[in-house]
Amino acid sequence: MARYNTLLYYCYSTIENGEQFAADHLKFCKDLGLTGRIIVANEGLNGTVSGTPEACKAYMDAIHADERFAATDFKVDEVEEPSFVKMHVRYKSEIVHSGLRDPNIIDPKKQTGKHLEPKEFMEMKDRDDVVVLDVRSNYEHSLGKFKNAVTLDIENFRDFPAMINELAQYKDKKILTYCTGGIKCEKASALLLHEGFKDVYQLHGGIIKYGKEAGGKDFEGKCYVFDNRLSVDVNSVNPVVISACRNCGKTTPKMINCANPECNEHFTQCDECGEAMEGCCSDACKAHPRKRVYDGTGYYVKVPQPVNTSKKGKT
Ligand SMILES: [Zn+2]
Ligand SMILES: [Zn+2]
C-alpha cells in the first residue's frame, strides 16, 4: 500500500458564506493531518491535498457526505512523500482564475461542454470533424500535450477569453477541450458555447484521469502538476518526450523552477545544464544574490524571505 495519497478534485456548487467555510475547512484539513492547497469560492471548491491513505479516505468521505459536493470526482495518486509541506485553504472570487466573474454570463453549474469519459475522448479525438483544444498555458503544454492538439500562446488561464477569436476558424468543428484535472474546461467550454461554438465537449477529469483510465494514449510528454512533483507521467501506451532543455535544446522531460526567487519561472532544463546553471534559467538569474540552493529537484518550498540585516549590523 502507498505511504501517502495525493488527491486532485474540484466541484462547482454554490457555497453560501464561502469565507467562513474556508476557515472551518482549514481546521478540518489540519485536524486530519493533510497538507495541500484548496481554493474556496462561492462557486465551489478546487483542491489538491496529500496525506496518509486513511486521512485521504476520511477527507473524501466527508466531502461526499456533504450534499453540495456529493458528485465530486477525486483523482487519487499514490506517492512516496506528501506532495506539499503546509495546508492552505484560501477564499477567492473564483475557484480557477478566468477573469470571468459574472456568473450570469459563465456559470458551469448551468451550462458547460458535454463531459466525455477518457475512453470516449480517446475514440473521438482523431476524427476529421474534431479539433482537440488544450486550454492550458505555455509552461504546461510545452512540457506535454495531446498529439495534434491546438494550443494557445497564453501565460495564464485568465488570458484564455482574449484568445477565443483565434479559434473562430474551428466554429464548424466539434471542439474537445482538455486541461490537467478538468476544472479549467468547465469554464473554457462554457465560454466557447457562449461565444457561439455549437458542439463543445470536455475531457472529464482531465489529463490525470485519462492517464489512469485510458493509459494516456497519444499524450506526448509529461503533465505539469501544481505541487512539488512539478510533473507526472501520463502515457503508458506510446510515450514520447516532446520538451527540450531551455539552455541546450536537448530533449528532456525535466521541469524546474528557476532558482532565482524573483524569477521562479517554470521551464525545462536537462540535468547537465541544471548543474552548470545551478538551476537557473539564465546567467542573470545565476548571478542573483538571493539565488536558492539547487538540490537537483528544482522545487522550492515557499519560505518567508529573510530580512536583509547585513547593513543594520554594521556600525
Ligand atoms: Zn541542457
Ligand atoms: Zn530565472
Short mmCIF file of C-alpha atoms and ligand atoms in Angstrom, two decimals:
data_model
loop_
_atom_site.label_atom_id
_atom_site.label_comp_id
_atom_site.label_asym_id
_atom_site.label_seq_id
_atom_site.Cartn_x
_atom_site.Cartn_y
_atom_site.Cartn_z
CA MET A 1 0.00 0.00 0.00
CA ALA A 2 1.16 3.51 -0.79
CA ARG A 3 2.59 5.51 2.06
CA TYR A 4 0.67 8.60 1.03
CA ASN A 5 -2.02 9.64 -1.39
CA THR A 6 -2.41 12.89 -3.28
CA LEU A 7 -5.93 13.90 -4.26
CA LEU A 8 -6.91 16.26 -7.03
CA TYR A 9 -10.51 17.41 -7.31
CA TYR A 10 -12.91 20.24 -7.90
CA CYS A 11 -16.63 20.79 -7.59
CA TYR A 12 -18.75 23.60 -8.95
CA SER A 13 -21.50 24.04 -6.37
CA THR A 14 -22.87 27.08 -4.59
CA ILE A 15 -21.28 27.71 -1.20
CA GLU A 16 -23.02 30.32 0.92
CA ASN A 17 -20.67 32.25 3.15
CA GLY A 18 -17.55 30.89 1.48
CA GLU A 19 -15.21 32.83 3.70
CA GLN A 20 -16.45 31.11 6.85
CA PHE A 21 -16.47 27.78 5.05
CA ALA A 22 -12.80 28.26 4.14
CA ALA A 23 -11.82 28.92 7.75
CA ASP A 24 -13.72 25.87 9.00
CA HIS A 25 -12.37 23.73 6.20
CA LEU A 26 -8.78 24.67 7.01
CA LYS A 27 -9.24 23.48 10.57
CA PHE A 28 -10.89 20.28 9.35
CA CYS A 29 -7.99 19.53 6.99
CA LYS A 30 -5.37 20.27 9.62
CA ASP A 31 -7.14 18.02 12.10
CA LEU A 32 -6.92 15.22 9.55
CA GLY A 33 -3.19 15.87 9.15
CA LEU A 34 -3.47 16.77 5.46
CA THR A 35 -1.21 19.12 3.56
CA GLY A 36 -2.16 20.87 0.35
CA ARG A 37 -3.85 23.80 -1.28
CA ILE A 38 -7.58 24.36 -1.55
CA ILE A 39 -9.40 27.28 -3.10
CA VAL A 40 -12.90 28.06 -1.88
CA ALA A 41 -15.21 30.42 -3.74
CA ASN A 42 -18.93 30.94 -3.71
CA GLU A 43 -18.97 28.89 -6.92
CA GLY A 44 -17.30 25.80 -5.40
CA LEU A 45 -14.13 24.02 -4.32
CA ASN A 46 -10.83 23.31 -6.05
CA GLY A 47 -8.15 21.42 -4.25
CA THR A 48 -5.17 19.17 -4.17
CA VAL A 49 -4.31 17.59 -0.83
CA SER A 50 -1.88 14.99 0.37
CA GLY A 51 -1.85 12.68 3.38
CA THR A 52 -1.97 9.11 4.58
CA PRO A 53 -4.42 6.84 2.76
CA GLU A 54 -6.59 6.85 5.91
CA ALA A 55 -6.64 10.66 6.15
CA CYS A 56 -7.38 10.98 2.44
CA LYS A 57 -10.23 8.48 2.67
CA ALA A 58 -11.70 10.33 5.66
CA TYR A 59 -11.47 13.56 3.67
CA MET A 60 -13.16 12.11 0.58
CA ASP A 61 -15.91 10.55 2.71
CA ALA A 62 -16.58 13.88 4.40
CA ILE A 63 -16.75 15.74 1.09
CA HIS A 64 -19.07 13.15 -0.42
CA ALA A 65 -21.28 13.22 2.68
CA ASP A 66 -21.94 16.92 2.10
CA GLU A 67 -24.79 17.07 -0.40
CA ARG A 68 -23.29 20.14 -2.08
CA PHE A 69 -20.21 18.12 -3.03
CA ALA A 70 -21.67 14.62 -3.37
CA ALA A 71 -20.73 14.40 -7.05
CA THR A 72 -17.07 15.33 -6.56
CA ASP A 73 -14.73 13.16 -8.60
CA PHE A 74 -11.39 12.55 -6.85
CA LYS A 75 -8.26 11.68 -8.80
CA VAL A 76 -6.09 9.65 -6.40
CA ASP A 77 -2.33 9.27 -6.85
CA GLU A 78 -0.03 7.11 -4.77
CA VAL A 79 3.10 8.95 -3.67
CA GLU A 80 6.12 8.21 -1.51
CA GLU A 81 6.03 11.56 0.26
CA PRO A 82 3.32 14.16 0.84
CA SER A 83 3.18 16.48 -2.16
CA PHE A 84 3.01 19.60 0.00
CA VAL A 85 4.61 20.95 3.14
CA LYS A 86 1.75 23.04 4.53
CA MET A 87 -2.02 23.22 4.44
CA HIS A 88 -3.65 26.27 2.89
CA VAL A 89 -7.33 26.97 2.32
CA ARG A 90 -7.95 30.28 0.60
CA TYR A 91 -11.15 32.11 -0.17
CA LYS A 92 -11.18 33.68 -3.64
CA SER A 93 -13.68 35.06 -6.11
CA GLU A 94 -13.30 32.07 -8.45
CA ILE A 95 -12.01 28.52 -7.94
CA VAL A 96 -9.92 28.90 -11.08
CA HIS A 97 -8.95 32.38 -12.13
CA SER A 98 -10.50 33.09 -15.53
CA GLY A 99 -11.35 36.74 -15.17
CA LEU A 100 -14.95 35.74 -15.92
CA ARG A 101 -16.55 36.67 -12.68
CA ASP A 102 -20.06 37.32 -13.85
CA PRO A 103 -21.96 34.11 -13.14
CA ASN A 104 -24.78 35.36 -15.34
CA ILE A 105 -22.52 35.01 -18.36
CA ILE A 106 -20.48 31.95 -17.50
CA ASP A 107 -21.82 29.53 -14.93
CA PRO A 108 -20.58 25.93 -15.24
CA LYS A 109 -23.36 24.92 -12.86
CA LYS A 110 -25.87 25.85 -15.59
CA GLN A 111 -24.19 25.33 -18.95
CA THR A 112 -20.91 23.73 -19.90
CA GLY A 113 -19.49 21.45 -22.60
CA LYS A 114 -20.60 17.82 -22.67
CA HIS A 115 -18.39 15.67 -20.47
CA LEU A 116 -16.51 12.87 -22.21
CA GLU A 117 -15.14 10.00 -20.20
CA PRO A 118 -11.49 9.15 -21.04
CA LYS A 119 -12.39 6.26 -23.33
CA GLU A 120 -14.98 8.36 -25.18
CA PHE A 121 -12.43 11.14 -25.61
CA MET A 122 -9.91 8.63 -26.97
CA GLU A 123 -12.41 7.36 -29.52
CA MET A 124 -13.43 10.82 -30.72
CA LYS A 125 -10.21 12.80 -30.73
CA ASP A 126 -8.79 11.68 -34.10
CA ARG A 127 -11.94 12.16 -36.16
CA ASP A 128 -11.82 14.61 -39.08
CA ASP A 129 -14.61 16.78 -37.73
CA VAL A 130 -12.92 17.16 -34.34
CA VAL A 131 -10.45 19.73 -33.02
CA VAL A 132 -8.70 18.92 -29.75
CA LEU A 133 -8.05 22.12 -27.80
CA ASP A 134 -5.56 22.45 -24.95
CA VAL A 135 -6.83 25.25 -22.70
CA ARG A 136 -3.70 25.32 -20.52
CA SER A 137 -0.81 27.78 -20.53
CA ASN A 138 2.55 27.77 -22.31
CA TYR A 139 4.58 26.30 -19.44
CA GLU A 140 2.11 23.41 -19.27
CA HIS A 141 1.63 22.45 -22.91
CA SER A 142 5.32 22.91 -23.69
CA LEU A 143 6.02 20.02 -21.32
CA GLY A 144 3.32 17.75 -22.66
CA LYS A 145 0.11 17.75 -24.71
CA PHE A 146 -2.11 15.54 -26.82
CA LYS A 147 -0.76 14.72 -30.26
CA ASN A 148 -2.18 17.19 -32.81
CA ALA A 149 -3.82 19.35 -30.14
CA VAL A 150 -4.35 23.04 -30.80
CA THR A 151 -2.51 25.06 -28.15
CA LEU A 152 -2.77 28.73 -27.24
CA ASP A 153 0.05 31.17 -26.62
CA ILE A 154 -1.04 32.20 -23.12
CA GLU A 155 0.90 32.68 -19.91
CA ASN A 156 -2.13 32.24 -17.68
CA PHE A 157 -5.65 30.85 -17.97
CA ARG A 158 -7.07 34.31 -17.42
CA ASP A 159 -5.76 35.17 -20.91
CA PHE A 160 -7.95 32.45 -22.44
CA PRO A 161 -11.04 34.61 -23.10
CA ALA A 162 -8.97 37.02 -25.21
CA MET A 163 -7.81 34.13 -27.43
CA ILE A 164 -11.27 32.97 -28.49
CA ASN A 165 -11.08 34.93 -31.74
CA GLU A 166 -8.16 32.76 -32.83
CA LEU A 167 -10.43 29.75 -32.60
CA ALA A 168 -13.14 31.14 -34.90
CA GLN A 169 -11.78 29.00 -37.78
CA TYR A 170 -12.93 25.91 -35.87
CA LYS A 171 -16.52 27.02 -35.33
CA ASP A 172 -17.94 24.30 -37.57
CA LYS A 173 -15.99 21.53 -35.88
CA LYS A 174 -16.57 19.58 -32.73
CA ILE A 175 -14.31 21.09 -30.09
CA LEU A 176 -12.85 18.74 -27.47
CA THR A 177 -11.22 20.71 -24.67
CA TYR A 178 -8.88 19.31 -22.07
CA CYS A 179 -6.80 20.52 -19.14
CA THR A 180 -4.99 19.00 -16.15
CA GLY A 181 -7.89 17.88 -13.98
CA GLY A 182 -10.94 19.21 -15.83
CA ILE A 183 -11.66 22.37 -13.88
CA LYS A 184 -10.50 24.90 -16.47
CA CYS A 185 -12.51 23.13 -19.14
CA GLU A 186 -15.72 23.77 -17.23
CA LYS A 187 -15.26 27.50 -17.82
CA ALA A 188 -13.47 27.30 -21.15
CA SER A 189 -16.21 25.13 -22.68
CA ALA A 190 -18.94 27.29 -21.17
CA LEU A 191 -17.31 30.34 -22.71
CA LEU A 192 -16.98 28.65 -26.12
CA LEU A 193 -20.70 27.85 -26.06
CA HIS A 194 -21.47 31.41 -25.07
CA GLU A 195 -19.35 32.63 -28.00
CA GLY A 196 -21.37 30.62 -30.50
CA PHE A 197 -19.46 27.36 -30.79
CA LYS A 198 -22.15 24.72 -31.20
CA ASP A 199 -20.57 21.38 -30.44
CA VAL A 200 -18.32 21.58 -27.41
CA TYR A 201 -17.05 18.66 -25.33
CA GLN A 202 -14.62 18.43 -22.45
CA LEU A 203 -12.40 15.67 -21.12
CA HIS A 204 -13.94 14.79 -17.77
CA GLY A 205 -11.25 14.54 -15.08
CA GLY A 206 -8.64 15.96 -17.42
CA ILE A 207 -5.29 14.51 -18.40
CA ILE A 208 -4.81 12.93 -14.97
CA LYS A 209 -7.93 10.77 -15.19
CA TYR A 210 -7.20 10.00 -18.84
CA GLY A 211 -3.81 8.64 -17.80
CA LYS A 212 -5.37 6.38 -15.20
CA GLU A 213 -8.34 5.13 -17.17
CA ALA A 214 -7.17 5.17 -20.78
CA GLY A 215 -3.43 4.58 -20.30
CA GLY A 216 -2.70 8.10 -21.51
CA LYS A 217 -2.55 7.01 -25.17
CA ASP A 218 -1.33 9.80 -27.52
CA PHE A 219 -0.50 12.19 -24.72
CA GLU A 220 3.01 13.33 -25.64
CA GLY A 221 5.40 14.39 -22.88
CA LYS A 222 4.57 14.85 -19.23
CA CYS A 223 1.76 16.55 -17.41
CA TYR A 224 2.59 19.62 -15.37
CA VAL A 225 1.05 19.50 -11.87
CA PHE A 226 0.72 22.17 -9.21
CA ASP A 227 2.58 20.54 -6.36
CA ASN A 228 6.15 19.61 -5.56
CA ARG A 229 6.19 16.78 -8.09
CA LEU A 230 6.05 19.51 -10.82
CA SER A 231 5.16 16.90 -13.45
CA VAL A 232 3.77 13.37 -13.67
CA ASP A 233 3.86 10.62 -16.28
CA VAL A 234 0.58 10.07 -18.10
CA ASN A 235 1.20 7.83 -21.07
CA SER A 236 1.97 4.16 -20.51
CA VAL A 237 0.90 3.15 -24.04
CA ASN A 238 3.04 5.13 -26.52
CA PRO A 239 5.05 7.68 -24.51
CA VAL A 240 7.40 10.21 -26.10
CA VAL A 241 9.30 13.20 -24.76
CA ILE A 242 8.48 16.46 -26.53
CA SER A 243 10.07 19.11 -24.33
CA ALA A 244 13.55 20.50 -24.87
CA CYS A 245 16.08 21.94 -22.45
CA ARG A 246 15.81 25.74 -22.48
CA ASN A 247 19.59 26.06 -22.28
CA CYS A 248 20.99 23.47 -24.67
CA GLY A 249 17.98 22.26 -26.65
CA LYS A 250 18.44 18.61 -25.73
CA THR A 251 15.24 16.63 -25.29
CA THR A 252 14.37 16.39 -21.61
CA PRO A 253 11.17 15.86 -19.63
CA LYS A 254 12.52 17.64 -16.57
CA MET A 255 10.68 20.74 -15.45
CA ILE A 256 12.04 23.01 -12.74
CA ASN A 257 11.50 26.39 -11.14
CA CYS A 258 14.29 28.91 -11.68
CA ALA A 259 16.44 29.14 -8.53
CA ASN A 260 16.22 32.92 -8.59
CA PRO A 261 13.21 33.54 -6.29
CA GLU A 262 12.32 36.74 -8.11
CA CYS A 263 12.17 34.88 -11.43
CA ASN A 264 10.89 31.47 -10.29
CA GLU A 265 9.95 30.70 -13.88
CA HIS A 266 8.81 27.16 -14.72
CA PHE A 267 10.95 25.81 -17.52
CA THR A 268 12.52 22.61 -18.83
CA GLN A 269 16.19 22.02 -18.16
CA CYS A 270 18.33 18.90 -18.53
CA ASP A 271 20.35 17.56 -15.60
CA GLU A 272 23.68 18.68 -17.06
CA CYS A 273 22.51 22.26 -17.60
CA GLY A 274 20.84 22.19 -14.18
CA GLU A 275 24.20 21.52 -12.64
CA ALA A 276 26.04 24.03 -14.81
CA MET A 277 23.40 26.76 -14.34
CA GLU A 278 22.74 25.88 -10.69
CA GLY A 279 19.07 25.54 -11.50
CA CYS A 280 18.76 28.98 -13.11
CA CYS A 281 17.14 29.88 -16.42
CA SER A 282 19.77 32.46 -17.39
CA ASP A 283 23.15 33.90 -16.45
CA ALA A 284 21.37 36.93 -14.99
CA CYS A 285 19.39 34.69 -12.63
CA LYS A 286 22.52 32.69 -11.80
CA ALA A 287 24.15 35.90 -10.63
CA HIS A 288 21.20 36.90 -8.44
CA PRO A 289 22.24 37.48 -4.79
CA ARG A 290 19.23 35.65 -3.34
CA LYS A 291 19.57 32.62 -5.60
CA ARG A 292 18.39 29.48 -3.81
CA VAL A 293 20.48 26.34 -3.43
CA TYR A 294 19.75 23.94 -6.29
CA ASP A 295 19.38 20.40 -4.97
CA GLY A 296 18.61 18.77 -8.31
CA THR A 297 14.81 18.87 -7.96
CA GLY A 298 14.16 22.47 -8.96
CA TYR A 299 11.36 22.69 -6.44
CA TYR A 300 11.49 25.27 -3.67
CA VAL A 301 9.26 25.50 -0.65
CA LYS A 302 7.91 28.99 -0.25
CA VAL A 303 9.51 30.30 2.93
CA PRO A 304 9.37 33.88 4.16
CA GLN A 305 12.39 35.66 2.73
CA PRO A 306 14.88 36.64 5.44
CA VAL A 307 15.14 40.35 6.08
CA ASN A 308 18.45 41.72 4.94
CA THR A 309 20.11 42.67 8.23
CA SER A 310 23.69 42.89 7.00
CA LYS A 311 23.55 46.66 6.64
CA LYS A 312 21.99 47.28 10.07
CA GLY A 313 24.67 45.21 11.78
CA LYS A 314 27.47 47.45 10.59
CA THR A 315 28.45 50.38 12.76
ZN ZN B 1 20.55 21.27 -21.30
ZN ZN B 2 15.25 32.88 -13.97
#
